[in-house]
Amino acid sequence: MIVKATPSLKQIVREVWRPLTILFVWDVFVTIAYFRPSFTAPELPLTLFGSVLALFLGFRSNSAYQRWWEGRSLWGLMINASRSLARSVRNFMPDAAAVPLKREIVRRQIAYVNALRCQLRRQPMDEEVVRFIDDPVEDLALARANVANGLLDGTGRRVADARAEGWIDSIQQAQIEAVLVDIANAQGGMERIKNTPLPVHYRFFPTLFTHLFCILLPFGLVETLGLATPLGSTVAGLMFLAVLAIGDDLAEPFDNQVHDLPLSAMCRTIEIDLLQAIGDEPRPPLQADKYGVLW
C-alpha cells in the first residue's frame, strides 16, 4: 500500500506510460487525418457518452473500494482478536507449569496470521510461518490444504489440553474459544473476498467502454482543439483510464501489489504485540520502502 501523500513520479510513469503512449499516437493520427481535405469529423454525443461512462466507472470504483475496506476491517479484527488471545492465555494460566503452553499458543498465533497472509497472496509458506512453530516437521497443520485453519485447530486443541490439566476452567475455555471463533470468522471473510472476484460484467464492460470512449474522444475534440487535440484528448482519456485503474487496483485487496493491503506490516504488528505480551523481544515494525510502499 502506498503510504505517501502522493505516489512517486516514477511509479506513476511506470503504470500509465503504455496506455498513454498508445492513446497519444492515436490522437495524433486522428488530428493529422482531420486536416486532410477528404476527412470529415463525425458528430458524436461525447458529453452523453462521458457522463454515462463516468457514472458507470464511479459505481464500479465504489464497489471495489467496499471490497478493499472490508478486507482492511477484517484484518483490523484479526489484530484485535490476536491481542485478546494473547492476553487471555497469559492471564488465565498463571501456573508456572503452564508457561510453555502459553508461549506455544501465542507463537502459533503469529505463525497463523503469517500463514493466512501467504494463502491470501497465493504464495508458499515462508520462514515467517515455520519460525514460530516449535516443531515444524511434526506439526500436522503444515500438511493441511488450509494451513492457517490447521494452525487454528491446533490452538483449539491446546486450549482443551489446558482445560484437561486444570490450568483453566470451563468458563475461561469458553471465553478463549469465543476469541478463536472471531479469528475463524475473520479468516472466512477474507477467503470469501479472495475467492469471489467482482462479477465479470463489472470487469469486462467498464474496460471495453473506457477504451472505446478513448478511441472516439479525438473525433469529438478535433474540430474544437485543432492541433492541440493530441494533448487535450490524451489528458481527458487519462482521467477515465485512471478511474478504471483505481477500480482494478482496489478490487483485489489481498494481492501482493503496491496498492493492496500491507499484510506483511500488519502481521509484523501482531508479532510485536504478542511477543511483548509474553516478555520476548520483538523485531522492529516494517517501514515503507524508498518508493513509499508498505508491504
mmCIF file of C-alpha atoms in Angstrom:
data_model
loop_
_atom_site.group_PDB
_atom_site.id
_atom_site.type_symbol
_atom_site.label_atom_id
_atom_site.label_comp_id
_atom_site.label_asym_id
_atom_site.label_seq_id
_atom_site.Cartn_x
_atom_site.Cartn_y
_atom_site.Cartn_z
ATOM 1 C CA MET A 1 0.000 0.000 0.000
ATOM 2 C CA ILE A 2 1.328 3.440 -0.911
ATOM 3 C CA VAL A 3 1.526 5.421 2.329
ATOM 4 C CA LYS A 4 2.997 8.645 0.921
ATOM 5 C CA ALA A 5 0.633 11.551 0.358
ATOM 6 C CA THR A 6 1.366 11.319 -3.366
ATOM 7 C CA PRO A 7 2.923 8.432 -5.311
ATOM 8 C CA SER A 8 6.329 8.953 -6.830
ATOM 9 C CA LEU A 9 6.550 10.271 -10.385
ATOM 10 C CA LYS A 10 8.496 7.171 -11.374
ATOM 11 C CA GLN A 11 5.706 4.928 -10.092
ATOM 12 C CA ILE A 12 3.062 6.920 -11.979
ATOM 13 C CA VAL A 13 5.035 6.792 -15.225
ATOM 14 C CA ARG A 14 5.599 3.054 -14.818
ATOM 15 C CA GLU A 15 1.862 2.416 -14.559
ATOM 16 C CA VAL A 16 0.462 4.702 -17.269
ATOM 17 C CA TRP A 17 3.099 5.136 -19.962
ATOM 18 C CA ARG A 18 1.881 2.270 -22.170
ATOM 19 C CA PRO A 19 -1.814 3.245 -22.481
ATOM 20 C CA LEU A 20 -0.916 6.935 -22.677
ATOM 21 C CA THR A 21 1.564 6.319 -25.476
ATOM 22 C CA ILE A 22 -0.982 4.337 -27.484
ATOM 23 C CA LEU A 23 -3.649 6.970 -26.839
ATOM 24 C CA PHE A 24 -1.360 9.826 -27.831
ATOM 25 C CA VAL A 25 -0.318 8.104 -31.080
ATOM 26 C CA TRP A 26 -3.980 7.529 -31.948
ATOM 27 C CA ASP A 27 -4.841 11.162 -31.196
ATOM 28 C CA VAL A 28 -2.009 12.357 -33.438
ATOM 29 C CA PHE A 29 -3.225 10.084 -36.232
ATOM 30 C CA VAL A 30 -6.793 11.449 -35.982
ATOM 31 C CA THR A 31 -5.512 15.048 -35.873
ATOM 32 C CA ILE A 32 -3.410 14.571 -38.995
ATOM 33 C CA ALA A 33 -6.344 12.927 -40.779
ATOM 34 C CA TYR A 34 -8.600 15.827 -39.826
ATOM 35 C CA PHE A 35 -6.525 18.313 -41.814
ATOM 36 C CA ARG A 36 -6.821 16.248 -44.977
ATOM 37 C CA PRO A 37 -9.491 17.666 -47.343
ATOM 38 C CA SER A 38 -11.351 14.375 -47.608
ATOM 39 C CA PHE A 39 -11.805 13.945 -43.847
ATOM 40 C CA THR A 40 -14.977 14.972 -42.010
ATOM 41 C CA ALA A 41 -15.141 14.508 -38.247
ATOM 42 C CA PRO A 42 -18.333 12.705 -37.245
ATOM 43 C CA GLU A 43 -20.652 14.408 -34.803
ATOM 44 C CA LEU A 44 -20.636 12.362 -31.629
ATOM 45 C CA PRO A 45 -22.589 12.960 -28.389
ATOM 46 C CA LEU A 46 -19.390 12.717 -26.338
ATOM 47 C CA THR A 47 -20.925 14.628 -23.425
ATOM 48 C CA LEU A 48 -23.621 11.968 -23.098
ATOM 49 C CA PHE A 49 -21.110 9.138 -23.555
ATOM 50 C CA GLY A 50 -18.745 10.630 -20.996
ATOM 51 C CA SER A 51 -21.457 11.231 -18.405
ATOM 52 C CA VAL A 52 -22.757 7.666 -18.625
ATOM 53 C CA LEU A 53 -19.238 6.236 -18.535
ATOM 54 C CA ALA A 54 -18.311 8.369 -15.516
ATOM 55 C CA LEU A 55 -21.351 7.082 -13.606
ATOM 56 C CA PHE A 56 -20.532 3.514 -14.592
ATOM 57 C CA LEU A 57 -16.895 3.818 -13.534
ATOM 58 C CA GLY A 58 -17.836 5.600 -10.302
ATOM 59 C CA PHE A 59 -20.251 2.840 -9.330
ATOM 60 C CA ARG A 60 -17.619 0.205 -10.107
ATOM 61 C CA SER A 61 -14.935 2.035 -8.119
ATOM 62 C CA ASN A 62 -17.278 2.290 -5.118
ATOM 63 C CA SER A 63 -17.922 -1.459 -5.273
ATOM 64 C CA ALA A 64 -14.190 -2.156 -5.477
ATOM 65 C CA TYR A 65 -13.466 0.182 -2.555
ATOM 66 C CA GLN A 66 -16.061 -1.587 -0.436
ATOM 67 C CA ARG A 67 -14.165 -4.845 -1.008
ATOM 68 C CA TRP A 68 -10.857 -3.152 -0.120
ATOM 69 C CA TRP A 69 -12.262 -1.570 3.033
ATOM 70 C CA GLU A 70 -13.954 -4.792 4.157
ATOM 71 C CA GLY A 71 -10.615 -6.568 3.789
ATOM 72 C CA ARG A 72 -8.943 -3.890 5.915
ATOM 73 C CA SER A 73 -11.704 -4.117 8.526
ATOM 74 C CA LEU A 74 -11.311 -7.881 8.753
ATOM 75 C CA TRP A 75 -7.573 -7.527 9.287
ATOM 76 C CA GLY A 76 -8.268 -4.962 11.987
ATOM 77 C CA LEU A 77 -10.487 -7.552 13.654
ATOM 78 C CA MET A 78 -7.693 -10.104 13.289
ATOM 79 C CA ILE A 79 -5.200 -7.797 15.009
ATOM 80 C CA ASN A 80 -7.556 -7.150 17.921
ATOM 81 C CA ALA A 81 -8.521 -10.815 18.286
ATOM 82 C CA SER A 82 -4.856 -11.844 18.297
ATOM 83 C CA ARG A 83 -4.154 -9.395 21.103
ATOM 84 C CA SER A 84 -7.171 -10.705 23.023
ATOM 85 C CA LEU A 85 -5.995 -14.301 22.607
ATOM 86 C CA ALA A 86 -2.531 -13.494 23.971
ATOM 87 C CA ARG A 87 -3.984 -11.543 26.886
ATOM 88 C CA SER A 88 -6.439 -14.329 27.756
ATOM 89 C CA VAL A 89 -3.931 -17.197 27.804
ATOM 90 C CA ARG A 90 -1.445 -15.055 29.733
ATOM 91 C CA ASN A 91 -3.916 -14.010 32.433
ATOM 92 C CA PHE A 92 -5.969 -17.211 32.663
ATOM 93 C CA MET A 93 -2.976 -19.501 33.201
ATOM 94 C CA PRO A 94 -0.778 -18.065 35.989
ATOM 95 C CA ASP A 95 0.536 -21.537 36.904
ATOM 96 C CA ALA A 96 4.297 -21.761 36.270
ATOM 97 C CA ALA A 97 3.821 -25.197 34.692
ATOM 98 C CA ALA A 98 1.609 -23.609 32.020
ATOM 99 C CA VAL A 99 4.298 -21.192 30.773
ATOM 100 C CA PRO A 100 5.489 -23.429 27.874
ATOM 101 C CA LEU A 101 1.913 -23.942 26.685
ATOM 102 C CA LYS A 102 1.128 -20.217 26.890
ATOM 103 C CA ARG A 103 4.199 -19.386 24.839
ATOM 104 C CA GLU A 104 3.326 -22.042 22.284
ATOM 105 C CA ILE A 105 -0.237 -20.752 21.831
ATOM 106 C CA VAL A 106 0.949 -17.156 21.405
ATOM 107 C CA ARG A 107 3.701 -18.089 18.960
ATOM 108 C CA ARG A 108 1.323 -20.294 16.964
ATOM 109 C CA GLN A 109 -0.985 -17.323 16.565
ATOM 110 C CA ILE A 110 1.883 -15.376 14.977
ATOM 111 C CA ALA A 111 2.517 -18.332 12.673
ATOM 112 C CA TYR A 112 -1.198 -18.450 11.918
ATOM 113 C CA VAL A 113 -1.511 -14.849 10.688
ATOM 114 C CA ASN A 114 1.595 -15.264 8.524
ATOM 115 C CA ALA A 115 0.186 -18.480 7.061
ATOM 116 C CA LEU A 116 -3.058 -16.644 6.308
ATOM 117 C CA ARG A 117 -1.065 -13.861 4.638
ATOM 118 C CA CYS A 118 0.686 -16.392 2.387
ATOM 119 C CA GLN A 119 -2.588 -18.088 1.486
ATOM 120 C CA LEU A 120 -4.323 -14.832 0.599
ATOM 121 C CA ARG A 121 -1.400 -13.792 -1.581
ATOM 122 C CA ARG A 122 -1.227 -17.240 -3.200
ATOM 123 C CA GLN A 123 2.358 -17.669 -2.001
ATOM 124 C CA PRO A 124 4.060 -20.743 -0.500
ATOM 125 C CA MET A 125 4.530 -20.835 3.251
ATOM 126 C CA ASP A 126 7.651 -18.828 4.105
ATOM 127 C CA GLU A 127 10.038 -18.729 7.050
ATOM 128 C CA GLU A 128 7.772 -16.319 8.920
ATOM 129 C CA VAL A 129 5.412 -19.265 9.424
ATOM 130 C CA VAL A 130 7.782 -22.053 10.467
ATOM 131 C CA ARG A 131 9.987 -19.918 12.720
ATOM 132 C CA PHE A 132 7.158 -19.590 15.259
ATOM 133 C CA ILE A 133 6.225 -23.285 15.300
ATOM 134 C CA ASP A 134 8.068 -25.353 17.897
ATOM 135 C CA ASP A 135 8.331 -28.482 15.731
ATOM 136 C CA PRO A 136 7.509 -27.678 12.088
ATOM 137 C CA VAL A 137 8.488 -31.176 10.959
ATOM 138 C CA GLU A 138 5.991 -32.933 13.218
ATOM 139 C CA ASP A 139 3.252 -30.303 13.137
ATOM 140 C CA LEU A 140 0.408 -31.768 11.072
ATOM 141 C CA ALA A 141 -1.058 -28.315 10.373
ATOM 142 C CA LEU A 142 1.648 -27.601 7.784
ATOM 143 C CA ALA A 143 0.467 -30.610 5.762
ATOM 144 C CA ARG A 144 -3.145 -29.399 5.616
ATOM 145 C CA ALA A 145 -4.647 -27.897 2.469
ATOM 146 C CA ASN A 146 -5.588 -24.878 4.564
ATOM 147 C CA VAL A 147 -2.520 -24.388 6.741
ATOM 148 C CA ALA A 148 -3.948 -21.398 8.592
ATOM 149 C CA ASN A 149 -7.078 -23.304 9.577
ATOM 150 C CA GLY A 150 -4.908 -26.230 10.657
ATOM 151 C CA LEU A 151 -2.890 -23.974 12.942
ATOM 152 C CA LEU A 152 -6.093 -22.557 14.419
ATOM 153 C CA ASP A 153 -7.411 -26.067 15.041
ATOM 154 C CA GLY A 154 -4.155 -26.902 16.798
ATOM 155 C CA THR A 155 -4.545 -23.857 19.022
ATOM 156 C CA GLY A 156 -8.039 -25.020 19.976
ATOM 157 C CA ARG A 157 -6.682 -28.446 20.926
ATOM 158 C CA ARG A 158 -4.027 -26.847 23.112
ATOM 159 C CA VAL A 159 -6.668 -24.785 24.880
ATOM 160 C CA ALA A 160 -8.551 -28.028 25.508
ATOM 161 C CA ASP A 161 -5.336 -29.543 26.889
ATOM 162 C CA ALA A 162 -5.035 -26.608 29.300
ATOM 163 C CA ARG A 163 -8.588 -27.310 30.481
ATOM 164 C CA ALA A 164 -7.727 -31.005 30.966
ATOM 165 C CA GLU A 165 -4.657 -30.066 33.009
ATOM 166 C CA GLY A 166 -6.783 -27.860 35.241
ATOM 167 C CA TRP A 167 -4.974 -24.647 34.280
ATOM 168 C CA ILE A 168 -8.224 -23.038 33.117
ATOM 169 C CA ASP A 169 -11.856 -23.745 33.913
ATOM 170 C CA SER A 170 -14.724 -24.301 31.502
ATOM 171 C CA ILE A 171 -15.782 -20.648 31.566
ATOM 172 C CA GLN A 172 -12.277 -19.461 30.675
ATOM 173 C CA GLN A 173 -12.083 -22.094 27.953
ATOM 174 C CA ALA A 174 -15.356 -20.805 26.506
ATOM 175 C CA GLN A 175 -14.016 -17.239 26.542
ATOM 176 C CA ILE A 176 -10.865 -18.251 24.669
ATOM 177 C CA GLU A 177 -12.933 -20.288 22.211
ATOM 178 C CA ALA A 178 -15.051 -17.198 21.543
ATOM 179 C CA VAL A 179 -11.880 -15.354 20.523
ATOM 180 C CA LEU A 180 -10.917 -18.269 18.258
ATOM 181 C CA VAL A 181 -14.363 -18.079 16.662
ATOM 182 C CA ASP A 182 -13.797 -14.376 15.916
ATOM 183 C CA ILE A 183 -10.475 -15.268 14.320
ATOM 184 C CA ALA A 184 -12.081 -18.010 12.220
ATOM 185 C CA ASN A 185 -14.891 -15.674 11.127
ATOM 186 C CA ALA A 186 -12.364 -13.044 10.044
ATOM 187 C CA GLN A 187 -10.446 -15.655 8.051
ATOM 188 C CA GLY A 188 -13.663 -16.821 6.393
ATOM 189 C CA GLY A 189 -14.498 -13.266 5.379
ATOM 190 C CA MET A 190 -11.055 -12.769 3.874
ATOM 191 C CA GLU A 191 -11.292 -16.032 1.950
ATOM 192 C CA ARG A 192 -14.716 -15.010 0.647
ATOM 193 C CA ILE A 193 -13.286 -11.767 -0.734
ATOM 194 C CA LYS A 194 -10.268 -13.549 -2.209
ATOM 195 C CA ASN A 195 -12.230 -16.368 -3.826
ATOM 196 C CA THR A 196 -15.128 -14.245 -5.102
ATOM 197 C CA PRO A 197 -13.898 -11.650 -7.615
ATOM 198 C CA LEU A 198 -16.032 -8.847 -8.941
ATOM 199 C CA PRO A 199 -18.587 -10.214 -11.438
ATOM 200 C CA VAL A 200 -17.245 -10.421 -14.968
ATOM 201 C CA HIS A 201 -19.612 -7.672 -16.127
ATOM 202 C CA TYR A 202 -18.005 -5.297 -13.598
ATOM 203 C CA ARG A 203 -14.588 -6.080 -15.051
ATOM 204 C CA PHE A 204 -15.171 -6.546 -18.788
ATOM 205 C CA PHE A 205 -17.663 -3.864 -19.771
ATOM 206 C CA PRO A 206 -16.034 -0.908 -17.952
ATOM 207 C CA THR A 207 -12.740 -1.787 -19.621
ATOM 208 C CA LEU A 208 -14.402 -2.100 -23.032
ATOM 209 C CA PHE A 209 -16.419 1.116 -22.729
ATOM 210 C CA THR A 210 -13.473 3.146 -21.413
ATOM 211 C CA HIS A 211 -11.184 2.134 -24.262
ATOM 212 C CA LEU A 212 -13.947 2.686 -26.799
ATOM 213 C CA PHE A 213 -14.560 6.168 -25.390
ATOM 214 C CA CYS A 214 -10.836 6.985 -25.622
ATOM 215 C CA ILE A 215 -10.885 5.898 -29.277
ATOM 216 C CA LEU A 216 -13.847 8.165 -30.070
ATOM 217 C CA LEU A 217 -12.630 11.088 -27.962
ATOM 218 C CA PRO A 218 -10.325 12.777 -30.518
ATOM 219 C CA PHE A 219 -13.084 12.737 -33.165
ATOM 220 C CA GLY A 220 -15.256 14.868 -30.896
ATOM 221 C CA LEU A 221 -12.482 17.253 -29.869
ATOM 222 C CA VAL A 222 -10.526 17.766 -33.063
ATOM 223 C CA GLU A 223 -12.805 20.487 -34.524
ATOM 224 C CA THR A 224 -12.556 22.477 -31.295
ATOM 225 C CA LEU A 225 -8.914 21.888 -30.317
ATOM 226 C CA GLY A 226 -7.319 21.516 -33.723
ATOM 227 C CA LEU A 227 -3.597 20.887 -33.409
ATOM 228 C CA ALA A 228 -3.931 20.717 -29.615
ATOM 229 C CA THR A 229 -6.160 17.645 -29.906
ATOM 230 C CA PRO A 230 -3.430 15.085 -29.037
ATOM 231 C CA LEU A 231 -2.675 16.893 -25.791
ATOM 232 C CA GLY A 232 -6.279 17.589 -24.763
ATOM 233 C CA SER A 233 -7.601 14.181 -25.768
ATOM 234 C CA THR A 234 -4.762 12.358 -24.035
ATOM 235 C CA VAL A 235 -5.271 14.268 -20.794
ATOM 236 C CA ALA A 236 -9.034 13.675 -20.898
ATOM 237 C CA GLY A 237 -8.505 9.997 -21.680
ATOM 238 C CA LEU A 238 -6.029 9.738 -18.809
ATOM 239 C CA MET A 239 -8.754 10.753 -16.360
ATOM 240 C CA PHE A 240 -11.024 7.905 -17.427
ATOM 241 C CA LEU A 241 -8.170 5.400 -17.606
ATOM 242 C CA ALA A 242 -7.093 6.432 -14.106
ATOM 243 C CA VAL A 243 -10.575 5.795 -12.674
ATOM 244 C CA LEU A 244 -10.619 2.433 -14.464
ATOM 245 C CA ALA A 245 -7.213 1.556 -12.997
ATOM 246 C CA ILE A 246 -8.320 2.593 -9.496
ATOM 247 C CA GLY A 247 -11.171 0.089 -9.651
ATOM 248 C CA ASP A 248 -8.797 -2.639 -10.849
ATOM 249 C CA ASP A 249 -6.331 -1.896 -8.048
ATOM 250 C CA LEU A 250 -8.939 -1.893 -5.263
ATOM 251 C CA ALA A 251 -10.895 -4.939 -6.415
ATOM 252 C CA GLU A 252 -8.235 -7.407 -5.186
ATOM 253 C CA PRO A 253 -7.068 -6.130 -1.774
ATOM 254 C CA PHE A 254 -5.022 -9.235 -0.922
ATOM 255 C CA ASP A 255 -2.733 -9.359 -3.963
ATOM 256 C CA ASN A 256 0.916 -8.506 -3.486
ATOM 257 C CA GLN A 257 0.803 -5.228 -5.425
ATOM 258 C CA VAL A 258 1.675 -1.673 -4.425
ATOM 259 C CA HIS A 259 -1.974 -0.649 -3.976
ATOM 260 C CA ASP A 260 -3.028 -3.650 -1.901
ATOM 261 C CA LEU A 261 -3.326 -4.040 1.852
ATOM 262 C CA PRO A 262 0.012 -4.147 3.733
ATOM 263 C CA LEU A 263 -0.435 -7.692 5.050
ATOM 264 C CA SER A 264 3.248 -8.120 5.920
ATOM 265 C CA ALA A 265 3.234 -4.944 8.021
ATOM 266 C CA MET A 266 0.045 -5.971 9.836
ATOM 267 C CA CYS A 267 1.460 -9.428 10.548
ATOM 268 C CA ARG A 268 4.563 -7.739 11.995
ATOM 269 C CA THR A 269 2.299 -5.575 14.178
ATOM 270 C CA ILE A 270 0.658 -8.719 15.556
ATOM 271 C CA GLU A 271 4.075 -10.303 16.074
ATOM 272 C CA ILE A 272 5.313 -7.307 18.058
ATOM 273 C CA ASP A 273 2.230 -7.099 20.281
ATOM 274 C CA LEU A 274 2.100 -10.828 21.010
ATOM 275 C CA LEU A 275 5.806 -11.282 21.698
ATOM 276 C CA GLN A 276 5.797 -8.334 24.067
ATOM 277 C CA ALA A 277 2.781 -9.873 25.820
ATOM 278 C CA ILE A 278 4.881 -12.911 26.764
ATOM 279 C CA GLY A 279 8.011 -10.905 27.532
ATOM 280 C CA ASP A 280 10.007 -11.620 24.350
ATOM 281 C CA GLU A 281 11.961 -9.010 22.408
ATOM 282 C CA PRO A 282 10.279 -8.387 19.038
ATOM 283 C CA ARG A 283 11.692 -7.174 15.773
ATOM 284 C CA PRO A 284 11.042 -3.545 14.762
ATOM 285 C CA PRO A 285 7.943 -2.643 12.715
ATOM 286 C CA LEU A 286 8.146 -2.809 8.958
ATOM 287 C CA GLN A 287 8.740 0.534 7.259
ATOM 288 C CA ALA A 288 7.763 1.785 3.840
ATOM 289 C CA ASP A 289 10.369 1.259 1.137
ATOM 290 C CA LYS A 290 12.068 4.040 -0.806
ATOM 291 C CA TYR A 291 9.035 4.349 -3.073
ATOM 292 C CA GLY A 292 6.712 4.944 -0.117
ATOM 293 C CA VAL A 293 5.133 1.469 -0.364
ATOM 294 C CA LEU A 294 4.318 -0.509 2.779
ATOM 295 C CA TRP A 295 4.009 -4.216 2.078
#
